[in-house]
């Protein structure tokens, strides 16, 4: 038996980028050419030999289900364990118990009857933690320390410390305090990655407590209440970490990956820790009379024009004399001839006809909805 | 339980392909990489699934490790199925001794019991040596419409090359009245593509006869087809007019890769109406760097390009460092082309690293570099040269 089970929350941060989550969950938001956000959480779990994974969903989870399929692409097509999607549990009789969760804790409570696993440890991960995390090491440290809860943090010279949950700890790594959205913090801080390792027994105990006391927030009602009473520790992740707070954040992170080799290596080039995604069997990318610079490109594209500092997902077609700059083009975006795009995000299946000139700004990318033809 | 199938395919994948030199030293020809992310066997397997044929026996013999690993459960081609799907059929030991597959016909003969399980009316025989897109269901429809005992796919070839093939002469309705394997003086330019559909009883019957005949080479082209013709059964030719390329030599393998390039390529693998499936590794997206120049090329996932790539096919995970030039070449997975190196008209096998300022090829004849080598800085390999070990390099 494997030591730990995994639980992924797929919807918690949907409101951060409403543009992209109108028709999909945060977990299914495309990222870096060929991934969806959940690929990072799934790969981190699988790379630590965790093969019993539950994905808690809320709404709009069709594209997520299609992406996960049987779980084969992550080695999760298993007779024992594997991957399980847990949609909201609504019983046949309308009553007060039928509600859609809003928080992590409510999400766990709503599916608690389906969380029947025997593993002594459980990893809780949000879907938007973009990182290649050494969960195996984190679990080992958790077990060795005897803590009930270990929280992954990323030490950051924070641009906006106020926008994050910051953990404080003593020299032994024990959690001593939490700051929520405190704008007065400065310097390097341990930013919460929303990935935790828990003793399964502790999780069950806390879920019982939560229903007894009608708790609503994992952070406020469980973590903060128990600091100093229970053993909570931090695990510092070394390497790339990002989560998405807005569309312009999303835009910036995609383009940053195209420019920053170190970030790419920390995310994708870890030995024995590949980031896995759904395999689509696209043809390789074809460059005709193209000029391409500083760009990340998926398979299945056909490029006739000029592409600079951009991120192209699968099956993108760039027409002749077209110039794409600082843009993120989702799957099957097709541009005609003589098109100019600058600081644009196109959702899937967008077509842009000949001669169109579209431009946003670095802080305010121009977003084009799924399936639109311009 | 096995379901009854109208047609079962048998794919002959045991060939060595010795004319591919180093490339098939540790690898069967059907598993030789092609076109940036494929292997040769992807083409017949994808053709099968696109034609609605989901039950395929793959006959392996020569160097099967990589091939078996690649085929796996058949899932990339949707052939991991209950009651059918893909089955690998290696030579086996039987009560009265063990036999290698002696010829193409003998390989099928030894696996007649596999075919019987599915109780098919027709058996499609394929080889794992060619690059083409073909709808076998149309050929099957033709075979049935003609009420043929055997239908052979044929393609027009230049007269000068006809003596390399099995050549057929047909009457106006397509019935074959003469078949000659590799004739010195070809009577027509209709060449066999090595794709046959047999009625199962006829196949059974003639394979038994062929087996009983001592001195037979147990080969479809040399023995079985001529004896069927002699016995007067109904053989028909099914004309095929699209791209079909035997990639049995370095030159033809290189040329077939080049045929994929261009705005209007001779052979289009980006065609979404007839997709070619392959086993993919999950590699990160490809990255094209600041000073890079990529022109008229095919590049796959995991590549990082900082130099110049022209008229070339690059497989997954290839690194082209700054100031390097790759032109008119086919670079297999995981190769590194060191800074300032120049690769012109070459095929470089898997996981080889060229260090700085190497010169490979001269733009005229193909240079071939073997797998898993590290070539020291400033190595020079001329066109037509072949490097399989580092010792070969020192010995020159």
XYZ file of N, CA and C in Angstrom, chain B residues 89-284:
588
model
N 2.902 -11.034 -31.881
C 3.059 -12.463 -32.156
C 4.518 -12.782 -32.464
N 5.291 -13.146 -31.462
C 6.686 -13.516 -31.715
C 6.764 -14.991 -32.132
N 7.888 -15.422 -32.708
C 8.066 -16.842 -32.986
C 8.003 -17.608 -31.667
N 7.618 -18.859 -31.702
C 7.426 -19.571 -30.439
C 7.899 -21.013 -30.533
N 7.983 -21.622 -29.392
C 8.381 -23.016 -29.296
C 7.118 -23.864 -29.268
N 7.088 -24.904 -30.085
C 5.920 -25.789 -30.099
C 6.361 -27.190 -29.728
N 5.395 -28.078 -29.647
C 5.675 -29.442 -29.188
C 6.753 -30.101 -30.033
N 6.665 -29.875 -31.356
C 7.622 -30.537 -32.238
C 8.801 -29.641 -32.601
N 9.202 -28.788 -31.685
C 10.365 -27.956 -31.962
C 9.998 -26.497 -32.090
N 11.033 -25.690 -32.267
C 10.823 -24.247 -32.357
C 11.329 -23.777 -33.701
N 10.621 -22.844 -34.280
C 11.022 -22.311 -35.571
C 11.049 -20.804 -35.539
N 12.079 -20.219 -36.136
C 11.979 -18.811 -36.460
C 11.008 -18.682 -37.609
N 10.532 -17.463 -37.848
C 9.721 -17.250 -39.038
C 10.642 -17.337 -40.234
N 10.364 -18.317 -41.138
C 11.291 -18.547 -42.241
C 11.083 -17.571 -43.392
N 9.857 -17.138 -43.558
C 9.550 -16.175 -44.615
C 8.236 -15.527 -44.264
N 7.798 -14.581 -45.109
C 6.560 -13.863 -44.789
C 5.380 -14.824 -44.696
N 5.318 -15.786 -45.630
C 4.183 -16.715 -45.639
C 4.241 -17.650 -44.434
N 5.444 -18.098 -44.110
C 5.595 -18.984 -42.959
C 5.217 -18.280 -41.654
N 5.514 -16.997 -41.561
C 5.167 -16.248 -40.355
C 3.648 -16.252 -40.144
N 2.905 -16.064 -41.230
C 1.439 -16.090 -41.119
C 0.973 -17.525 -40.841
N 1.595 -18.467 -41.542
C 1.223 -19.887 -41.349
C 1.322 -20.271 -39.875
N 2.394 -19.864 -39.239
C 2.591 -20.235 -37.835
C 1.574 -19.570 -36.900
N 0.856 -18.586 -37.412
C -0.110 -17.885 -36.562
C -1.545 -17.996 -37.076
N -1.794 -19.061 -37.853
C -3.161 -19.237 -38.360
C -4.166 -19.396 -37.219
N -3.724 -19.968 -36.115
C -4.661 -20.139 -34.997
C -5.089 -18.800 -34.398
N -4.178 -17.831 -34.447
C -4.549 -16.489 -33.986
C -5.685 -15.938 -34.849
N -5.543 -16.123 -36.159
C -6.568 -15.612 -37.081
C -7.894 -16.334 -36.837
N -7.820 -17.661 -36.650
C -9.037 -18.470 -36.498
C -9.911 -18.013 -35.328
N -9.293 -17.530 -34.268
C -10.069 -17.108 -33.106
C -11.138 -16.090 -33.430
N -10.838 -15.233 -34.420
C -11.763 -14.146 -34.730
C -12.693 -14.521 -35.880
N -12.500 -15.697 -36.415
C -13.355 -16.222 -37.477
C -13.620 -15.189 -38.571
N -12.573 -14.555 -39.117
C -12.809 -13.500 -40.106
C -13.068 -14.084 -41.498
N -13.763 -13.308 -42.335
C -13.909 -13.717 -43.736
C -12.630 -13.391 -44.515
N -12.014 -12.283 -44.110
C -10.866 -11.807 -44.886
C -9.682 -11.503 -43.960
N -8.494 -11.658 -44.543
C -7.289 -11.348 -43.779
C -6.472 -10.327 -44.570
N -6.119 -9.233 -43.887
C -5.309 -8.185 -44.519
C -3.863 -8.390 -44.082
N -2.969 -8.495 -45.065
C -1.550 -8.673 -44.748
C -0.817 -7.358 -45.040
N -0.081 -6.863 -44.052
C 0.615 -5.584 -44.194
C 2.079 -5.751 -43.840
N 2.882 -4.770 -44.230
C 4.260 -4.797 -43.753
C 4.555 -3.483 -43.035
N 5.547 -3.514 -42.204
C 5.882 -2.325 -41.412
C 7.032 -1.555 -42.008
N 7.068 -1.430 -43.330
C 8.237 -0.841 -43.998
C 7.933 0.424 -44.780
N 6.668 0.845 -44.804
C 6.331 1.907 -45.753
C 5.650 3.086 -45.095
N 5.833 4.240 -45.736
C 5.191 5.473 -45.295
C 4.083 5.792 -46.293
N 2.849 5.771 -45.830
C 1.707 6.060 -46.707
C 0.446 6.181 -45.876
N -0.563 6.810 -46.470
C -1.880 6.872 -45.842
C -2.846 6.160 -46.773
N -3.490 5.129 -46.283
C -4.363 4.354 -47.168
C -5.578 3.873 -46.402
N -6.750 3.994 -47.045
C -7.986 3.518 -46.440
C -8.196 2.066 -46.848
N -7.837 1.155 -45.935
C -7.947 -0.268 -46.264
C -9.404 -0.691 -46.448
N -10.348 0.076 -45.855
C -11.751 -0.329 -45.994
C -12.216 -0.201 -47.448
N -11.618 0.738 -48.175
C -11.964 0.843 -49.605
C -11.418 -0.341 -50.373
N -10.203 -0.743 -49.992
C -9.602 -1.893 -50.664
C -10.430 -3.144 -50.362
N -10.906 -3.234 -49.120
C -11.725 -4.388 -48.738
C -13.045 -4.385 -49.519
N -13.616 -3.193 -49.689
C -14.863 -3.091 -50.446
C -14.642 -3.540 -51.897
N -13.517 -3.121 -52.448
C -13.159 -3.524 -53.816
C -12.995 -5.043 -53.892
N -12.279 -5.583 -52.923
C -12.024 -7.025 -52.838
C -13.349 -7.794 -52.813
N -14.303 -7.272 -52.035
C -15.594 -7.957 -51.926
C -16.404 -7.785 -53.205
N -16.354 -6.573 -53.776
C -17.129 -6.319 -54.990
C -16.655 -7.207 -56.139
N -15.343 -7.437 -56.189
C -14.783 -8.270 -57.252
C -14.926 -9.761 -56.939
N -15.409 -10.048 -55.742
C -15.462 -11.442 -55.256
C -14.106 -12.115 -55.443
N -13.065 -11.379 -55.127
C -11.701 -11.868 -55.332
C -11.320 -12.858 -54.239
N -10.420 -13.756 -54.576
C -9.822 -14.625 -53.554
C -8.657 -13.904 -52.889
N -8.016 -13.078 -53.698
C -6.905 -12.293 -53.156
C -6.826 -10.981 -53.925
N -6.658 -9.887 -53.189
C -6.498 -8.587 -53.829
C -5.150 -8.016 -53.403
N -4.413 -7.520 -54.371
C -3.079 -6.974 -54.097
C -3.087 -5.490 -54.431
N -2.647 -4.665 -53.484
C -2.571 -3.235 -53.761
C -1.376 -2.981 -54.676
N -1.602 -2.191 -55.729
C -0.511 -1.915 -56.668
C -0.355 -0.416 -56.883
N 0.859 -0.042 -57.190
C 1.153 1.362 -57.457
C 2.023 1.432 -58.700
N 1.813 2.486 -59.488
C 2.645 2.662 -60.682
C 4.040 3.106 -60.262
N 5.049 2.438 -60.786
C 6.423 2.871 -60.503
C 7.127 3.158 -61.822
N 8.197 3.965 -61.802
C 8.946 4.201 -63.043
C 9.512 2.881 -63.565
N 9.517 2.730 -64.866
C 9.982 1.480 -65.478
C 11.391 1.117 -65.008
N 12.228 2.132 -64.863
C 13.610 1.882 -64.474
C 13.711 1.209 -63.109
N 12.711 1.473 -62.239
C 12.783 0.909 -60.892
C 11.977 -0.370 -60.746
N 11.235 -0.726 -61.811
C 10.255 -1.803 -61.701
C 10.885 -3.135 -61.305
N 12.145 -3.329 -61.661
C 12.741 -4.637 -61.374
C 13.096 -4.812 -59.893
N 12.811 -3.772 -59.049
C 12.999 -3.944 -57.605
C 11.747 -4.506 -56.933
N 10.633 -4.569 -57.694
C 9.339 -4.895 -57.080
C 8.762 -6.188 -57.641
N 7.667 -6.632 -57.017
C 6.840 -7.660 -57.628
C 5.951 -6.973 -58.652
N 6.039 -7.398 -59.930
C 5.351 -6.673 -61.001
C 4.200 -7.510 -61.558
N 3.058 -6.825 -61.728
C 1.856 -7.519 -62.168
C 1.390 -7.049 -63.522
N 0.768 -7.966 -64.263
C 0.045 -7.579 -65.464
C -1.416 -7.930 -65.243
N -2.307 -6.981 -65.600
C -3.731 -7.186 -65.333
C -4.519 -6.991 -66.612
N -5.675 -7.637 -66.638
C -6.629 -7.350 -67.704
C -7.383 -6.069 -67.340
N -8.245 -5.608 -68.239
C -8.867 -4.300 -68.032
C -9.747 -4.261 -66.787
N -10.294 -5.399 -66.358
C -11.133 -5.391 -65.160
C -10.310 -5.521 -63.880
N -9.001 -5.542 -64.002
C -8.156 -5.574 -62.819
C -7.685 -6.962 -62.431
N -8.153 -7.989 -63.156
C -7.733 -9.339 -62.782
C -6.280 -9.563 -63.188
N -5.515 -10.126 -62.286
C -4.088 -10.323 -62.521
C -3.875 -11.614 -63.304
N -3.127 -11.520 -64.418
C -2.819 -12.761 -65.149
C -1.333 -13.093 -65.140
N -0.524 -12.136 -64.670
C 0.901 -12.465 -64.558
C 1.490 -11.746 -63.339
N 2.333 -12.437 -62.620
C 3.005 -11.841 -61.469
C 4.460 -12.290 -61.484
N 5.359 -11.349 -61.487
C 6.781 -11.712 -61.454
C 7.470 -10.964 -60.325
N 8.157 -11.684 -59.471
C 8.874 -11.058 -58.369
C 10.227 -10.559 -58.874
N 10.459 -9.273 -58.734
C 11.720 -8.638 -59.144
C 12.207 -9.103 -60.529
N 11.391 -8.857 -61.585
C 11.783 -9.337 -62.926
C 12.920 -8.501 -63.513
N 13.782 -9.159 -64.272
C 14.871 -8.431 -64.944
C 14.292 -7.563 -66.068
N 13.246 -8.071 -66.736
C 12.612 -7.316 -67.817
C 11.132 -7.153 -67.499
N 10.788 -6.134 -66.726
C 9.407 -6.004 -66.275
C 8.433 -5.822 -67.430
N 7.301 -6.545 -67.317
C 6.288 -6.489 -68.367
C 5.320 -5.330 -68.161
N 5.300 -4.756 -66.966
C 4.445 -3.589 -66.729
C 5.092 -2.743 -65.636
N 4.404 -1.685 -65.243
C 4.951 -0.837 -64.176
C 4.042 -0.867 -62.954
N 3.171 -1.888 -62.878
C 2.301 -2.035 -61.719
C 3.024 -2.846 -60.649
N 3.420 -2.178 -59.594
C 4.238 -2.847 -58.581
C 3.392 -3.219 -57.369
N 3.662 -4.367 -56.785
C 2.975 -4.786 -55.562
C 3.475 -3.939 -54.399
N 2.539 -3.469 -53.563
C 2.911 -2.677 -52.391
C 3.098 -3.573 -51.167
N 2.982 -4.886 -51.379
C 3.105 -5.799 -50.238
C 1.893 -5.759 -49.328
N 0.766 -5.286 -49.850
C -0.484 -5.227 -49.081
C -1.465 -6.169 -49.759
N -1.895 -7.194 -49.026
C -2.767 -8.205 -49.612
C -4.025 -8.353 -48.770
N -5.163 -8.583 -49.429
C -6.339 -9.062 -48.701
C -6.690 -10.432 -49.272
N -6.752 -11.428 -48.392
C -7.095 -12.783 -48.807
C -8.449 -13.168 -48.235
N -9.197 -13.981 -48.991
C -10.286 -14.701 -48.341
C -9.627 -15.713 -47.418
N -10.194 -15.856 -46.237
C -9.456 -16.644 -45.259
C -9.252 -18.088 -45.701
N -10.295 -18.747 -46.272
C -10.120 -20.165 -46.652
C -9.021 -20.305 -47.693
N -8.980 -19.336 -48.626
C -7.971 -19.416 -49.686
C -6.579 -19.255 -49.081
N -6.462 -18.313 -48.139
C -5.168 -18.110 -47.487
C -4.738 -19.373 -46.755
N -5.660 -19.925 -45.966
C -5.391 -21.166 -45.243
C -4.878 -22.245 -46.183
N -5.645 -22.435 -47.234
C -5.373 -23.491 -48.197
C -3.972 -23.342 -48.795
N -3.680 -22.128 -49.285
C -2.396 -21.966 -49.978
C -1.206 -21.915 -49.011
N -1.444 -21.482 -47.768
C -0.338 -21.520 -46.809
C -0.012 -22.973 -46.443
N -1.047 -23.817 -46.343
C -0.798 -25.245 -46.076
C 0.009 -25.849 -47.225
N -0.417 -25.536 -48.446
C 0.280 -26.094 -49.612
C 1.724 -25.621 -49.640
N 1.912 -24.342 -49.374
C 3.262 -23.769 -49.430
C 4.154 -24.433 -48.395
N 3.573 -24.706 -47.251
C 4.331 -25.316 -46.168
C 4.752 -26.737 -46.550
N 3.876 -27.421 -47.280
C 4.152 -28.817 -47.647
C 5.226 -28.902 -48.721
N 5.414 -27.824 -49.428
C 6.344 -27.849 -50.551
C 7.778 -27.671 -50.054
N 8.605 -28.677 -50.293
C 9.989 -28.518 -49.826
C 10.723 -27.589 -50.785
N 11.643 -26.835 -50.271
C 12.413 -25.924 -51.117
C 11.749 -24.575 -51.337
N 10.529 -24.404 -50.815
C 9.889 -23.093 -50.941
C 10.561 -22.096 -49.993
N 10.626 -20.844 -50.439
C 11.159 -19.805 -49.552
C 10.112 -19.300 -48.577
N 8.909 -19.836 -48.676
C 7.795 -19.434 -47.811
C 7.582 -17.923 -47.837
N 7.588 -17.375 -49.054
C 7.455 -15.929 -49.223
C 6.219 -15.648 -50.076
N 5.450 -14.631 -49.687
C 4.235 -14.330 -50.442
C 4.556 -14.019 -51.904
N 5.466 -13.100 -52.128
C 5.755 -12.653 -53.488
C 6.404 -13.736 -54.337
N 7.332 -14.468 -53.729
C 8.077 -15.455 -54.511
C 7.293 -16.748 -54.718
N 6.542 -17.172 -53.712
C 5.947 -18.504 -53.765
C 4.428 -18.522 -53.776
N 3.816 -17.885 -52.784
C 2.378 -18.066 -52.599
C 1.575 -17.455 -53.757
N 1.879 -16.211 -54.098
C 1.109 -15.546 -55.159
C 1.280 -16.296 -56.496
N 2.537 -16.634 -56.892
C 2.672 -17.398 -58.143
C 1.907 -18.723 -58.127
N 1.901 -19.426 -56.997
C 1.202 -20.707 -57.012
C -0.314 -20.502 -57.048
N -0.793 -19.398 -56.466
C -2.226 -19.100 -56.563
C -2.610 -18.797 -57.995
N -1.732 -18.050 -58.655
C -1.978 -17.692 -60.049
C -2.008 -18.956 -60.919
N -1.072 -19.834 -60.642
C -0.992 -21.079 -61.399
C -2.242 -21.925 -61.184
N -2.807 -21.848 -59.968
C -3.986 -22.666 -59.662
C -5.270 -22.029 -60.191
N -5.163 -20.831 -60.727
C -6.321 -20.201 -61.374
C -7.299 -19.524 -60.432
N -6.896 -19.215 -59.177
C -7.831 -18.502 -58.299
C -7.894 -17.029 -58.728
N -8.910 -16.328 -58.200
C -9.149 -14.960 -58.667
C -8.293 -13.945 -57.913
N -7.278 -13.431 -58.601
C -6.433 -12.385 -58.013
C -6.730 -11.066 -58.705
N -6.933 -10.033 -57.892
C -7.210 -8.726 -58.462
C -6.199 -7.697 -57.963
N -5.974 -6.709 -58.828
C -5.066 -5.623 -58.438
C -5.908 -4.422 -58.006
N -5.575 -3.853 -56.848
C -6.286 -2.649 -56.373
C -5.356 -1.462 -56.562
N -5.699 -0.557 -57.482
C -4.760 0.534 -57.769
C -4.749 1.581 -56.661
N -3.563 2.024 -56.297
C -3.385 3.057 -55.281
C -2.573 4.168 -55.908
N -3.062 5.413 -55.750
C -2.405 6.478 -56.508
C -1.769 7.551 -55.645
N -1.858 7.420 -54.338
C -1.276 8.468 -53.501
C 0.165 8.153 -53.110
N 0.662 8.953 -52.178
C 2.051 8.814 -51.744
C 2.308 7.471 -51.074
N 3.364 6.801 -51.489
C 3.757 5.535 -50.886
C 5.261 5.426 -51.016
N 5.931 5.267 -49.917
C 7.390 5.298 -49.990
C 7.978 4.167 -49.160
N 8.802 3.382 -49.823
C 9.571 2.383 -49.110
C 10.753 3.105 -48.480
N 10.911 2.951 -47.156
C 12.008 3.678 -46.517
C 13.094 2.707 -46.084
N 13.430 1.819 -46.981
C 14.374 0.753 -46.661
C 15.832 1.140 -46.772
N 16.123 2.319 -47.345
C 17.526 2.724 -47.456
C 17.695 4.083 -46.786
N 18.930 4.430 -46.473
C 19.194 5.729 -45.848
C 18.694 6.862 -46.725
N 18.951 6.725 -48.061
C 18.540 7.791 -48.967
C 17.027 7.947 -48.991
N 16.319 6.810 -49.050
C 14.857 6.926 -49.142
C 14.271 7.377 -47.803
N 14.886 6.979 -46.703
C 14.411 7.430 -45.383
C 14.598 8.944 -45.268
N 15.747 9.411 -45.697
C 16.030 10.847 -45.659
C 15.051 11.585 -46.570
N 14.881 11.054 -47.807
C 14.007 11.717 -48.767
C 12.567 11.774 -48.253
N 12.106 10.668 -47.648
C 10.721 10.643 -47.158
C 10.534 11.689 -46.063
N 11.548 11.899 -45.242
C 11.467 12.954 -44.223
C 11.389 14.328 -44.883
N 12.185 14.524 -45.937
C 12.171 15.817 -46.637
C 10.816 16.042 -47.332
N 10.164 14.956 -47.726
C 8.862 15.067 -48.399
C 7.787 15.681 -47.496
N 8.050 15.741 -46.182
C 7.067 16.305 -45.256
C 7.136 17.827 -45.222
N 8.236 18.387 -45.733
C 8.477 19.820 -45.581
C 7.831 20.629 -46.700
N 7.742 21.907 -46.468
C 7.207 22.814 -47.477
C 5.765 23.181 -47.201
N 5.338 24.302 -47.808
C 3.967 24.769 -47.602
C 2.964 23.812 -48.200
N 3.347 23.193 -49.289
C 2.464 22.251 -49.943
C 3.244 20.941 -50.069
N 3.381 20.236 -48.949
C 4.315 19.107 -48.934
C 3.835 17.944 -49.800
N 4.794 17.145 -50.247
C 4.467 15.949 -51.027
C 3.614 15.008 -50.166
N 3.941 14.946 -48.896
C 3.198 14.076 -47.978
C 2.882 14.881 -46.731
N 1.585 15.040 -46.435
C 1.169 15.964 -45.378
C 0.834 15.207 -44.090
N 1.666 15.374 -43.055
C 1.325 14.705 -41.795
C 0.483 15.591 -40.891
N 0.248 16.839 -41.280
C -0.577 17.689 -40.422
C -2.065 17.550 -40.775
N -2.354 16.739 -41.763
C -3.721 16.491 -42.217
C -4.570 15.918 -41.072
N -5.634 16.643 -40.700
C -6.416 16.174 -39.556
C -7.532 15.223 -39.945
N -7.700 14.987 -41.232
C -8.753 14.056 -41.626
C -8.246 12.612 -41.627
N -6.954 12.426 -41.611
C -6.386 11.074 -41.568
C -5.171 11.145 -40.654
N -5.446 11.124 -39.353
C -4.367 11.375 -38.401
C -3.469 10.161 -38.228
N -2.209 10.435 -38.033
C -1.259 9.381 -37.722
C -1.001 9.454 -36.216
N -1.218 8.345 -35.534
C -1.074 8.305 -34.081
C 0.282 7.725 -33.721
N 0.771 8.126 -32.571
C 2.064 7.586 -32.153
C 2.126 7.587 -30.639
N 3.068 6.847 -30.105
C 3.260 6.869 -28.660
C 4.069 8.119 -28.314
N 3.515 8.965 -27.499
C 4.182 10.235 -27.174
C 4.692 10.224 -25.750
N 5.853 10.764 -25.570
C 6.284 11.040 -24.200
C 5.740 12.402 -23.825
N 5.543 12.617 -22.534
C 5.113 13.940 -22.098
C 6.341 14.830 -21.982
N 6.645 15.554 -23.045
C 7.789 16.470 -22.998
C 7.268 17.899 -22.922
N 8.061 18.804 -22.360
C 7.630 20.207 -22.329
C 7.552 20.780 -23.743
